[in-house]
Coordinates of C-alpha atoms in Angstrom, one line a residue:
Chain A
X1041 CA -56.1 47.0 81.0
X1042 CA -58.5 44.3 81.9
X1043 CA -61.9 43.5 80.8
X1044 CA -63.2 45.1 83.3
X1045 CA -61.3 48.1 82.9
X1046 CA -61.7 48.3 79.6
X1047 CA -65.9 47.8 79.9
X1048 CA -65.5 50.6 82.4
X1049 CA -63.9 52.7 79.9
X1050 CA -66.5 52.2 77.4
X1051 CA -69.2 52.5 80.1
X1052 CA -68.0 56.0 80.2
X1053 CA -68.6 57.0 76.4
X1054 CA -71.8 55.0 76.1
X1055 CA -74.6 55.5 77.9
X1056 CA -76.2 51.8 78.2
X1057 CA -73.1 49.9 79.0
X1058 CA -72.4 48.7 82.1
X1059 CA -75.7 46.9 82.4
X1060 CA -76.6 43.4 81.4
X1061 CA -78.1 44.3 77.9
X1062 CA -78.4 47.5 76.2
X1063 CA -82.8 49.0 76.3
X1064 CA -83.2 51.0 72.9
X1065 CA -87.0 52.5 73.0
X1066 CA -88.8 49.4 74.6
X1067 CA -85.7 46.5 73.0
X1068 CA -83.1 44.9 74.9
X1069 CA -80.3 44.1 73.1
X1070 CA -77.3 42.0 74.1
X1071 CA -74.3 39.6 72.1
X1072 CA -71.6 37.6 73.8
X1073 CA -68.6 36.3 72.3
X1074 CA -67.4 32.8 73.6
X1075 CA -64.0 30.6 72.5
X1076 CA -63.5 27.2 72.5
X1077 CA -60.2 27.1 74.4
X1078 CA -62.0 29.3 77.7
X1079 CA -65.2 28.5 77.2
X1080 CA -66.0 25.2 76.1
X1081 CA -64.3 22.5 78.2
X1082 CA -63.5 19.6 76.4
X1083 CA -66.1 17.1 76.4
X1084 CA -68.5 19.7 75.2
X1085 CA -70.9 19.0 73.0
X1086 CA -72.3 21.0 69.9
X1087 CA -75.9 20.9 71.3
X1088 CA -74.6 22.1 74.4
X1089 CA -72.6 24.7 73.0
X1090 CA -75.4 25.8 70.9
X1091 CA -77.7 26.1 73.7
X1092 CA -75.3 27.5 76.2
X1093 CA -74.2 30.4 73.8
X1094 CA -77.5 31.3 73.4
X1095 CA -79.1 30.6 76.9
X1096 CA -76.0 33.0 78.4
X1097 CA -77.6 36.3 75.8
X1098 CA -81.0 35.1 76.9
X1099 CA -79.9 35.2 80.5
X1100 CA -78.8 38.7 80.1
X1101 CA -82.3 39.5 78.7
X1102 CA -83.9 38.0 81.8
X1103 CA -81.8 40.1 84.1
X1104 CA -83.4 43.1 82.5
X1105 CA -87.0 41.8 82.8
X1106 CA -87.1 41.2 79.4
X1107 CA -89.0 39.2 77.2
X1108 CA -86.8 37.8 74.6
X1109 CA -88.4 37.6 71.0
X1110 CA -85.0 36.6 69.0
X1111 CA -81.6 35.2 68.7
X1112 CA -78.9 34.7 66.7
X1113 CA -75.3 33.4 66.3
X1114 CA -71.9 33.7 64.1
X1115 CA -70.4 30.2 64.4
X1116 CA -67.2 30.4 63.4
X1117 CA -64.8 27.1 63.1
X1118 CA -61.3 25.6 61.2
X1119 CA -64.2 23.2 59.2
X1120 CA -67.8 23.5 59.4
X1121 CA -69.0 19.5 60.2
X1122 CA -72.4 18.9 59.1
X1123 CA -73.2 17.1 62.1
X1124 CA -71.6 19.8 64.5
X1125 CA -73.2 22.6 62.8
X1126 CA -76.9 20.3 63.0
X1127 CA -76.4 20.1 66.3
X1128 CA -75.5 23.4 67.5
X1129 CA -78.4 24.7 65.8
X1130 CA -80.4 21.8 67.6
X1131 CA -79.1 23.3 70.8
X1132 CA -79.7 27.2 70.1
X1133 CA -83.3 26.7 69.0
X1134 CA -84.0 23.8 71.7
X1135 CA -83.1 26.7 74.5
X1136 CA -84.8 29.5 72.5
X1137 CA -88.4 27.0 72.4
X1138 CA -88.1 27.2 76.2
X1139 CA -88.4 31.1 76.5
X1140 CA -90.4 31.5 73.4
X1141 CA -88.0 33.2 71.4
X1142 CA -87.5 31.9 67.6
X1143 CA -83.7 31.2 66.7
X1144 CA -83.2 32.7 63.5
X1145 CA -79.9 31.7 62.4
X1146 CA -76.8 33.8 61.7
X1147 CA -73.5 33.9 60.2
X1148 CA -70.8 31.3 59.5
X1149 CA -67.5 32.1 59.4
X1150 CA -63.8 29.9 58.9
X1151 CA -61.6 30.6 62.1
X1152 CA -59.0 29.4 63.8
X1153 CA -60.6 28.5 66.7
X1154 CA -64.3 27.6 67.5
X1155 CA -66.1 30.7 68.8
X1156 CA -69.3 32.0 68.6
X1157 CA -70.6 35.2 69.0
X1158 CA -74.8 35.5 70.0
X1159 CA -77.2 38.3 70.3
X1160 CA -80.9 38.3 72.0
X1161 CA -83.4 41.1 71.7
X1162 CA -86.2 40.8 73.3
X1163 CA -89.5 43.4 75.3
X1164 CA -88.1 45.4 77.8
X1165 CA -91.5 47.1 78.8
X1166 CA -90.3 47.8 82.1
X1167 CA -86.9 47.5 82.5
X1168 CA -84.7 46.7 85.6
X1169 CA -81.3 48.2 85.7
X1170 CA -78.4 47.6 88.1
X1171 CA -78.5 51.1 89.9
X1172 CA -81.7 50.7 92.1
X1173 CA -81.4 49.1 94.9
X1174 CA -81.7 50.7 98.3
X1175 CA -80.8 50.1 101.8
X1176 CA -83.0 47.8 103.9
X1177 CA -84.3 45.9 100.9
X1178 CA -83.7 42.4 100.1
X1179 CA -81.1 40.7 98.4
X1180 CA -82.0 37.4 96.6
X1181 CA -80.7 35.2 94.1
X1182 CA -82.8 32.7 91.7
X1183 CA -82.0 29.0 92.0
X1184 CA -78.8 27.3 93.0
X1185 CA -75.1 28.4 92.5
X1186 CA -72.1 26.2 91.8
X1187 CA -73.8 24.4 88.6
X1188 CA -70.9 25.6 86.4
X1189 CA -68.0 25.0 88.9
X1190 CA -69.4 21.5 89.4
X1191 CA -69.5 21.1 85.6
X1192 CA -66.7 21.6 85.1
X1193 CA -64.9 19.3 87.7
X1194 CA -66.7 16.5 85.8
X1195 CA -65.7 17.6 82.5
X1196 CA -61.9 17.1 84.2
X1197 CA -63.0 13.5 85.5
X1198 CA -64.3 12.3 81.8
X1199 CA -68.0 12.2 83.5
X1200 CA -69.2 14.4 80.6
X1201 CA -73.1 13.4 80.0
X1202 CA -73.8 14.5 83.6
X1203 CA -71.4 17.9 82.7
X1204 CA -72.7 18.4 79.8
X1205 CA -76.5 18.2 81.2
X1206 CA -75.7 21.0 84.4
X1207 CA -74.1 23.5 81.3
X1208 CA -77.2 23.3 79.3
X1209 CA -78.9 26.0 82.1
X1210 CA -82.4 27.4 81.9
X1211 CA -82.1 31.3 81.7
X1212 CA -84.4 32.6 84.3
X1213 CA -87.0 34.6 81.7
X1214 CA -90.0 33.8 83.5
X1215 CA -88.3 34.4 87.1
X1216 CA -86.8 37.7 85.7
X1217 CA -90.3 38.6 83.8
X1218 CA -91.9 38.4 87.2
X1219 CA -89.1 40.2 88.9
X1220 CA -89.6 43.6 86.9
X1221 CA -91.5 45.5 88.6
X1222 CA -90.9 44.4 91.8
X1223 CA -87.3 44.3 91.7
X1224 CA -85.1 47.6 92.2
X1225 CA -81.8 46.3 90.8
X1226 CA -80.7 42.7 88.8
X1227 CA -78.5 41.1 87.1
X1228 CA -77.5 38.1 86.4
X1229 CA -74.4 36.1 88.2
X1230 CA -72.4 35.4 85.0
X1231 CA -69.4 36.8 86.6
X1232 CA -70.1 34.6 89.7
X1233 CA -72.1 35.7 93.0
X1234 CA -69.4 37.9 94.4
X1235 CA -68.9 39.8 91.7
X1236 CA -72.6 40.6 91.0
X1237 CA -73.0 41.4 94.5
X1238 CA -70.0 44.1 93.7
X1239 CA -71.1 45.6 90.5
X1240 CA -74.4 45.8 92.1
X1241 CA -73.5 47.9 94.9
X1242 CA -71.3 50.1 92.7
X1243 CA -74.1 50.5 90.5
X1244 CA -76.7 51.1 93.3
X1245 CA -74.4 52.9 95.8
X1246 CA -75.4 50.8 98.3
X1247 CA -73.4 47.8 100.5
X1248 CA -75.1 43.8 100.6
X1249 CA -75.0 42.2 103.8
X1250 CA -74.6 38.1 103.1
X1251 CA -75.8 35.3 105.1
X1252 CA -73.5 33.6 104.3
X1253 CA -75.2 29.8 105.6
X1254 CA -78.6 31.4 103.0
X1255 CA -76.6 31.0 99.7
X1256 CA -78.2 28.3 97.7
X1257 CA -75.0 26.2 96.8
X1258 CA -76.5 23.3 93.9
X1259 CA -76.3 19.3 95.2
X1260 CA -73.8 18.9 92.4
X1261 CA -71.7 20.6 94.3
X1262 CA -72.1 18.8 97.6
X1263 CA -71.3 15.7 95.5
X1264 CA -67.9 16.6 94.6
X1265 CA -64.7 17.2 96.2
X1266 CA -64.7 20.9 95.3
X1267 CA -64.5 24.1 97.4
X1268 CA -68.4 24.9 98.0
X1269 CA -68.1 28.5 98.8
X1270 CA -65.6 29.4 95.6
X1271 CA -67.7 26.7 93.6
X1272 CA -70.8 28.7 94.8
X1273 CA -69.8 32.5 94.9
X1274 CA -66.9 32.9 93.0
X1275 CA -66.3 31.0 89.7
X1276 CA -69.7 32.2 88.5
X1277 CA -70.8 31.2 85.0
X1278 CA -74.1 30.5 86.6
X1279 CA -76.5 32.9 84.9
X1280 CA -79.0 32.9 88.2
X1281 CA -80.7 36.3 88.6
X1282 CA -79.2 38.6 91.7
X1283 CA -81.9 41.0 92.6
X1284 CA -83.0 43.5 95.3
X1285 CA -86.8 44.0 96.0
X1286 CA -88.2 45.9 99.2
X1287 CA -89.4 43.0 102.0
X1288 CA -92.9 43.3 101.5
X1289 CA -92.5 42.7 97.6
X1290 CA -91.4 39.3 97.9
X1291 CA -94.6 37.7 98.9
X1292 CA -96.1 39.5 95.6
X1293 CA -93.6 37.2 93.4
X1294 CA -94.4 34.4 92.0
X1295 CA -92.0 32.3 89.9
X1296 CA -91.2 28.4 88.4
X1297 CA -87.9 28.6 90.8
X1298 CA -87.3 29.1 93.9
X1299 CA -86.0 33.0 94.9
X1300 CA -83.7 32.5 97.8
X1301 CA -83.1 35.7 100.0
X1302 CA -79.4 35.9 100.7
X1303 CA -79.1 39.2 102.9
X1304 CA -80.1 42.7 103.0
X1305 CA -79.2 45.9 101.4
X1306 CA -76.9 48.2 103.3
X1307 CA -75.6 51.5 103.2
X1308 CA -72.4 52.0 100.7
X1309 CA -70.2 52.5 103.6
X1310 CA -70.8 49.3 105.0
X1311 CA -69.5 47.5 101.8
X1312 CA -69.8 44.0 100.8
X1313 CA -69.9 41.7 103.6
X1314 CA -70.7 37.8 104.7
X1315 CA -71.5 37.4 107.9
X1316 CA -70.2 40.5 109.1
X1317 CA -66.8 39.6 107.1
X1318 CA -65.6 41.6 103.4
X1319 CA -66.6 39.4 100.7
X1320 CA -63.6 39.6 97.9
X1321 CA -64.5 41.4 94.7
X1322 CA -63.1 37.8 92.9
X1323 CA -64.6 35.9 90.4
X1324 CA -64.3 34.2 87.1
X1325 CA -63.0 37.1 84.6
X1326 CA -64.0 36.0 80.7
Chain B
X1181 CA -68.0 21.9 53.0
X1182 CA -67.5 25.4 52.5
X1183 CA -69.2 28.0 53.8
X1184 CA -72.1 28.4 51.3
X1185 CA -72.9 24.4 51.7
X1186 CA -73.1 25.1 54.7
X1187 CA -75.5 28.0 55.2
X1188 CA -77.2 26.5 52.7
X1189 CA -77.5 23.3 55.2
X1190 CA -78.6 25.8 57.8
X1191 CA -81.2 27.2 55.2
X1192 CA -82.9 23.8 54.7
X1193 CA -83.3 23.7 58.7
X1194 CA -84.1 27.5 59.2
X1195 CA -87.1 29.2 57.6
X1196 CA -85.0 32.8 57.9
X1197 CA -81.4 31.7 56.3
X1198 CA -81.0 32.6 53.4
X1199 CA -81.5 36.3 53.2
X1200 CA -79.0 39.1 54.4
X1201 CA -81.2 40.0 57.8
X1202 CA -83.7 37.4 59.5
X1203 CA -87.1 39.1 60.3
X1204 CA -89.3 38.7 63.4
X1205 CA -92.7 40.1 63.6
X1206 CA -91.6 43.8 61.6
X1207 CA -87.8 43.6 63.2
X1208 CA -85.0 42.5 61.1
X1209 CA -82.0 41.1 63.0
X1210 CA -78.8 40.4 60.9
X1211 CA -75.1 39.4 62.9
X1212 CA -71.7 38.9 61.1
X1213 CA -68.1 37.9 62.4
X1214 CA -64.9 39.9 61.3
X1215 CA -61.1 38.6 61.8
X1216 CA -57.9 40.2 61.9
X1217 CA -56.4 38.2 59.5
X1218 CA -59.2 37.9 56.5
X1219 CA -61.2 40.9 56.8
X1220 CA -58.9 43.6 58.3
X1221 CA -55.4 43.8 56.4
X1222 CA -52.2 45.7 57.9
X1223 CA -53.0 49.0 57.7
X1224 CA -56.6 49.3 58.7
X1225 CA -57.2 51.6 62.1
X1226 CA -59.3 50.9 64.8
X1227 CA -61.5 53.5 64.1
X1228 CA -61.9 52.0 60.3
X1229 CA -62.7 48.6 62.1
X1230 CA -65.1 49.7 63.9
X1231 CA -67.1 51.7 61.0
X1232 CA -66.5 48.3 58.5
X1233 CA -67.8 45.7 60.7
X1234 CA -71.0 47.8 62.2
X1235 CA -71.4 49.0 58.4
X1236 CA -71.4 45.5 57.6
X1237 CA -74.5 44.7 59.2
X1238 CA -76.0 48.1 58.5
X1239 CA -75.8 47.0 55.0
X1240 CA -78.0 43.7 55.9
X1241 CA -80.2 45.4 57.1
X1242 CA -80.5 47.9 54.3
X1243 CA -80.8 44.8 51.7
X1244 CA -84.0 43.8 53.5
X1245 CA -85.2 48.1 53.2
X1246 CA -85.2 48.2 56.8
X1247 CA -84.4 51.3 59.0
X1248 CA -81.6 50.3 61.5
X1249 CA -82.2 51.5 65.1
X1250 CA -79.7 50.2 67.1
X1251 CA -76.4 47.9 66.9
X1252 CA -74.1 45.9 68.9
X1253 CA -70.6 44.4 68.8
X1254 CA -68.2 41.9 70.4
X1255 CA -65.2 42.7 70.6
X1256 CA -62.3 40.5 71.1
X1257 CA -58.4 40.8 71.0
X1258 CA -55.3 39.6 72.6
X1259 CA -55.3 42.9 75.4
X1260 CA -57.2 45.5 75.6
X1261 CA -55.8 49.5 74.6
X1262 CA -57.3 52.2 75.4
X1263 CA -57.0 53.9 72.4
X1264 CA -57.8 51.8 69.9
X1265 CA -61.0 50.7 72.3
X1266 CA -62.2 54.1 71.9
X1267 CA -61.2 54.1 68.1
X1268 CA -63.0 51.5 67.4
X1269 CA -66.4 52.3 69.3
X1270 CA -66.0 55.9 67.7
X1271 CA -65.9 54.6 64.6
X1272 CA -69.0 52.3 65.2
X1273 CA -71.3 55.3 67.0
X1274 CA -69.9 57.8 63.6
X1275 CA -71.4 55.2 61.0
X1276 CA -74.9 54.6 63.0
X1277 CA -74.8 58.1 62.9
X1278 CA -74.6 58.5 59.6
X1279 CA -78.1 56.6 59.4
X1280 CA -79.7 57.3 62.7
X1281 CA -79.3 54.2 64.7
X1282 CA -77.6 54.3 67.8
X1283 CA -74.7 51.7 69.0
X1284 CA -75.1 50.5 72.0
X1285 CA -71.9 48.5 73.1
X1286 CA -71.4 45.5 73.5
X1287 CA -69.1 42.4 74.9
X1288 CA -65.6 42.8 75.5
X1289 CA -63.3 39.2 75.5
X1290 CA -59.7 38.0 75.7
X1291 CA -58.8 36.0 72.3
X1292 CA -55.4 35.5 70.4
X1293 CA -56.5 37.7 67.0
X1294 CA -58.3 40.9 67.0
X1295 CA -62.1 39.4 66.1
X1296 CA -65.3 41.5 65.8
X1297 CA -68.7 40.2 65.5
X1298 CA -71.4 42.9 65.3
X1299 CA -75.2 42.5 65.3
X1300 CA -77.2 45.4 63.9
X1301 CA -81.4 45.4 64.5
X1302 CA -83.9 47.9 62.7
X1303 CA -87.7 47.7 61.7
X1304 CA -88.8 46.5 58.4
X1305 CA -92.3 46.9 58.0
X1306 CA -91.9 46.2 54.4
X1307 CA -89.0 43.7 53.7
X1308 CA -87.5 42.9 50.5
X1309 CA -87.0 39.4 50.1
X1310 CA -84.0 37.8 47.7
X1311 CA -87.0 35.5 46.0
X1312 CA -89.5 38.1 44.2
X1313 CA -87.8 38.7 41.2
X1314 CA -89.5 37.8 38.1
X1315 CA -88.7 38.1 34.1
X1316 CA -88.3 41.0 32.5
X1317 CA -87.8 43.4 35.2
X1318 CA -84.7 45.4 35.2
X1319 CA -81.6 44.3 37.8
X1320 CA -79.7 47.5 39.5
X1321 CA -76.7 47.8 41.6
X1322 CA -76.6 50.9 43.8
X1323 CA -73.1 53.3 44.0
X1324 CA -70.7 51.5 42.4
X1325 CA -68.5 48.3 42.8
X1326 CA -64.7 47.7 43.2
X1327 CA -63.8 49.8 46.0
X1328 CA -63.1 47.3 48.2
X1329 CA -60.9 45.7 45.8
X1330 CA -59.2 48.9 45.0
X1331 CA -58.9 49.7 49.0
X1332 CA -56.7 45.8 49.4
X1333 CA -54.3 46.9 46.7
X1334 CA -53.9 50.9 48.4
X1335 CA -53.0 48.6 51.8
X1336 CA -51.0 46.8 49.8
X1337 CA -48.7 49.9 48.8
X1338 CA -48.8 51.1 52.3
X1339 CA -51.3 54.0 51.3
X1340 CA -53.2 53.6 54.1
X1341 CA -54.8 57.1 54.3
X1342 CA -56.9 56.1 51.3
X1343 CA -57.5 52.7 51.8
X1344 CA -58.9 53.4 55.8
X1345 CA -61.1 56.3 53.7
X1346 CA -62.5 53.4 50.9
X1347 CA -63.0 51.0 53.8
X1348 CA -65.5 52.9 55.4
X1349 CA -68.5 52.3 53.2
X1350 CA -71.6 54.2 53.3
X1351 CA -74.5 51.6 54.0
X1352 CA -77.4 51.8 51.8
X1353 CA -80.0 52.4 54.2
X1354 CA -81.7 55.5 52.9
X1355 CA -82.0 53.9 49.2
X1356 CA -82.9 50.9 50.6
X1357 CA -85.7 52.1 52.3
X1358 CA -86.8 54.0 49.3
X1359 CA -86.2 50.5 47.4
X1360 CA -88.5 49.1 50.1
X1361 CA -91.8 48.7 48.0
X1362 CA -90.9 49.0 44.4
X1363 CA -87.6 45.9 45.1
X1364 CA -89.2 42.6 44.3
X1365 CA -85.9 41.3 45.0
X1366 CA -82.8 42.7 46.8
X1367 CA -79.5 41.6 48.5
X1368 CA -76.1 43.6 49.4
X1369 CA -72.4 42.6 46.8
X1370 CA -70.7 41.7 50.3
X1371 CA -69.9 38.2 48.1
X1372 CA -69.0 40.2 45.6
X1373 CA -71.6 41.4 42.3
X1374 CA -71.4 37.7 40.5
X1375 CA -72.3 36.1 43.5
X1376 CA -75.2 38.5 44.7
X1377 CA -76.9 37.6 40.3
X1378 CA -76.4 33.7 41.3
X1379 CA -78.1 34.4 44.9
X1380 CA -80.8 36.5 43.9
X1381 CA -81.3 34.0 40.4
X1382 CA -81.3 31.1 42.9
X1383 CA -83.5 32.2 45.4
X1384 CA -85.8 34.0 42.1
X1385 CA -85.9 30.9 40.1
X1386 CA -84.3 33.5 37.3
X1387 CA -82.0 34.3 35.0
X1388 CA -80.0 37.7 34.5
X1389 CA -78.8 38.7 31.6
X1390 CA -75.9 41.8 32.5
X1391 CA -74.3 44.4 29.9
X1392 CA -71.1 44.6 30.6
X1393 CA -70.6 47.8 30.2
X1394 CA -73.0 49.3 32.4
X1395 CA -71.8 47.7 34.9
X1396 CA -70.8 50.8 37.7
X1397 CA -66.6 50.0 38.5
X1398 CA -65.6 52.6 40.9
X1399 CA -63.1 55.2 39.9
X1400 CA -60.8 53.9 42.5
X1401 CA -60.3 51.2 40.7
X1402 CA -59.6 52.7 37.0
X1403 CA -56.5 54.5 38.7
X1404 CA -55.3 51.5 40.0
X1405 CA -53.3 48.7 38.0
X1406 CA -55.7 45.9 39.2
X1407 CA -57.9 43.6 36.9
X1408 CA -61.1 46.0 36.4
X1409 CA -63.7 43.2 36.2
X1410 CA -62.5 41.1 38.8
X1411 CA -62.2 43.9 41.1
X1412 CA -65.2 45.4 40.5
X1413 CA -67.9 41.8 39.6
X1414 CA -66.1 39.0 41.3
X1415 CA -63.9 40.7 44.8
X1416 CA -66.8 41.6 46.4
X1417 CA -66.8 43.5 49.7
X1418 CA -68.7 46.9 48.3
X1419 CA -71.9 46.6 50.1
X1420 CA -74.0 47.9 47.7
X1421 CA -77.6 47.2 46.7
X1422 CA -78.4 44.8 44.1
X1423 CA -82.2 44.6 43.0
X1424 CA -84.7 44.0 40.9
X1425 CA -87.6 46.1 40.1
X1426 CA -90.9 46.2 37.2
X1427 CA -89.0 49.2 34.3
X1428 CA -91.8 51.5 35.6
X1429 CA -91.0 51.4 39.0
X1430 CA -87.4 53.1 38.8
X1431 CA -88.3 56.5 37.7
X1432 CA -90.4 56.4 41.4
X1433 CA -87.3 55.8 42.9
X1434 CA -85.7 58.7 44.5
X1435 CA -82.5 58.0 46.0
X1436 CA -79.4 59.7 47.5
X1437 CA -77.1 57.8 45.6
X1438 CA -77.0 56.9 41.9
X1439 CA -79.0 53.6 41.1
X1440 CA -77.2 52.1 37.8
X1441 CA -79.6 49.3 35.6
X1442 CA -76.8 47.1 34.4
X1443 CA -79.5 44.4 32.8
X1444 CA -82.6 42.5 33.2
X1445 CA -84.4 39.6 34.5
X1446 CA -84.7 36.3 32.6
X1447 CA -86.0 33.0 32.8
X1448 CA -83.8 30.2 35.0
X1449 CA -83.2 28.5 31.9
X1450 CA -81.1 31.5 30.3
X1451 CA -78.6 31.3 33.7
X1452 CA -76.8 34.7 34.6
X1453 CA -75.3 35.3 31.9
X1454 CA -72.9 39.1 30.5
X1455 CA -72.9 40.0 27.1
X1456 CA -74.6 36.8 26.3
X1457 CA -71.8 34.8 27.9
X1458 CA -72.4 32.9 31.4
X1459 CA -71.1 34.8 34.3
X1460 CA -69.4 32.3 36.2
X1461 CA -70.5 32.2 40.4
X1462 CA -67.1 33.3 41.9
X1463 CA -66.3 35.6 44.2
X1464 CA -64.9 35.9 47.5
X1465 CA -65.6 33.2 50.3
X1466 CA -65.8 34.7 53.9

């Protein structure tokens, strides 16, 4: 059984899985567990680690609409390094002062292997789920994809300051803040572009149909002598928002990044398509 | 440095380390990490796992008197099986039951040993702090103590049946919340009853001084051929509620579970100390 599977499976006993964060009364919750040896490239630093741990709960917070209030972590590691642990904490709370949320600390723990393991909560006043989008409408993603996949070819080439800068991301709060509402299904692209698209129409019931010359691949992937279109829809790990809003909403939006529309909501029988062509359900699987 | 330097490294940075739940505005927010190998011996089922390690936040939660309203966990093993994916999440909904939170999911990830870390949140418009105790109020431990120690040595014998049964702990929620108010100072025995008296005296600025003989050791423990007093002060793992509260308060105190005074607050200078001898800070190191 894969993950996917096996979220399925639980997506059938519990009644929030299967979105981006769990809404209990008006609070989002959600927690992410990440491992040194899948994701942490070598050449990672402690700050990054820190922030990107807790930017990727944050993200899913923001693909709710929500308006994150806290965060925490369990850090476990073979040897806790003052230094290490300083800095991880320097990372969480530096990402957490951008959205306004207070990093509140956690649990430490001796392991075998660095992981850590963070949880946001945060407003969900009016929350945006996966399931409604509807044909017509349009499809549009936040910012650039590709960051990740770019990162991580210059973690491979040594170049890690520059790496290490494109995996410390800014989760789209504001973006997603002034999405709810207007927006009729989100989520973010954790799981890569293609993916979301996926989940999005099985949530919705509906079909995307991709331009595929509209998706906002990131210059750092221009730069580099990587496939752009796996780099961009594919290997994921880019916590952008992936929404639907109907045509005349988009005008009403206005947020600190640029909302690219990518395509247009179909029916379900239509399917996932770029430029008139299936779009693989393929991504990065954590 | 271990892990107590080391949270208390994070403390100095963090204005929330330090007690078992950080709280935000009225919400308390506590996480922990679980592994297969130091927290969940041969023996213990999925569905016991999944009780344990959401109790185990529960039980922060209840040291601060707050009332839980939802949890989460990450769950992360080497594949994924259906049936002890559904164990585990039944286990985790039956315990939030049992105190009227809901769980809510959670993260699912590949990693080479069975690891859980679970997040529980709840409001606490009145929490109890670790650093109100002052001299001459009485110290009281909730339940009693040892079970977990009793449960190792049942796993040890291969009587699993019992041990899964003493594993799953009832978190102290409802007398926690009753504690809420009259508590000048409160924690959960996770590390074990001698280390709660040197956290509580440490974070108090006071002194205990503990009759021995009060002191609550589970039955589980008499029938057992296992050091009483080191299974029931120093093994730790019971989850119960240690506080400290004015003599008058207690007969206010209404709880579902017997509250047992096993001594009274002194000053610093007198140390924690049992039958007039010190009671030295050892326990068990997560």
């Amino acid at each position: 059984m894969d993950e996917r599977e096996a979220l399925r499976l639980l997506g059938s006993d519990l009644s929030h899985a299967g979105d981006d964060a769990a809404v209990v009364g008006s609070t989002a919750i959600t927690t992410d567990m990440l491992h040194e040896s899948t994701d942490f490239p070598a050449g990672t630093t402690r700050y990054t680690a820190g922030w990107r741990s807790v930017a990727a709960s944050l993200s899913d917070l923001a693909a709710m609409g929500a308006d994150p209030t806290a965060a925490v972590a369990a850090y476990a590691d073979e040897a806790f390094i003052e230094a290490e642990l300083r800095a991880f904490v320097d990372g969480a709370r530096a990402v957490c002062a951008t959205v306004g949320a207070e990093y509140v600390g956690g649990d430490l723990d001796h392991h075998s292997e660095f992981t850590v393991a963070t949880t946001a909560i945060g407003n969900a006043d009016r929350p945006v789920f996966r399931s409604g989008a509807s044909a017509d409408e349009l499809v549009c993603v936040t910012g650039t994809v590709g960051r990740s996949a770019a990162a991580l070819a210059l973690f491979d080439r040594g170049e890690t300051d520059r790496a290490n800068e494109l995996f410390q991301f800014t989760p789209r709060i504001a973006a997603g803040r002034q999405l709810a509402g207007p927006a009729t299904a989100m989520m973010d692209s954790s799981d890569g572009l293609a993916r979301s698209l996926h989940q999005l129409a099985e949530a919705s019931d509906c079909g995307f149909a991709v331009d595929g010359d509209s998706v906002p691949v990131d210059e750092a992937v221009e730069s580099l002598d990587i496939d752009r279109w796996e780099a961009g829809v594919h290997f994921g790990e880019d916590f952008e928002l992936v929404c639907t809003l109907p045509e005349a909403a988009l005008s009403t939006v206005e947020t600190d990044v640029p909302i690219t529309v990518i395509g247009r909501v179909t029916d379900a029988e239509a399917g996932v398509t770029v430029d008139g062509e299936p779009l693989p359900d393929r991504g990065y699987t954590h």
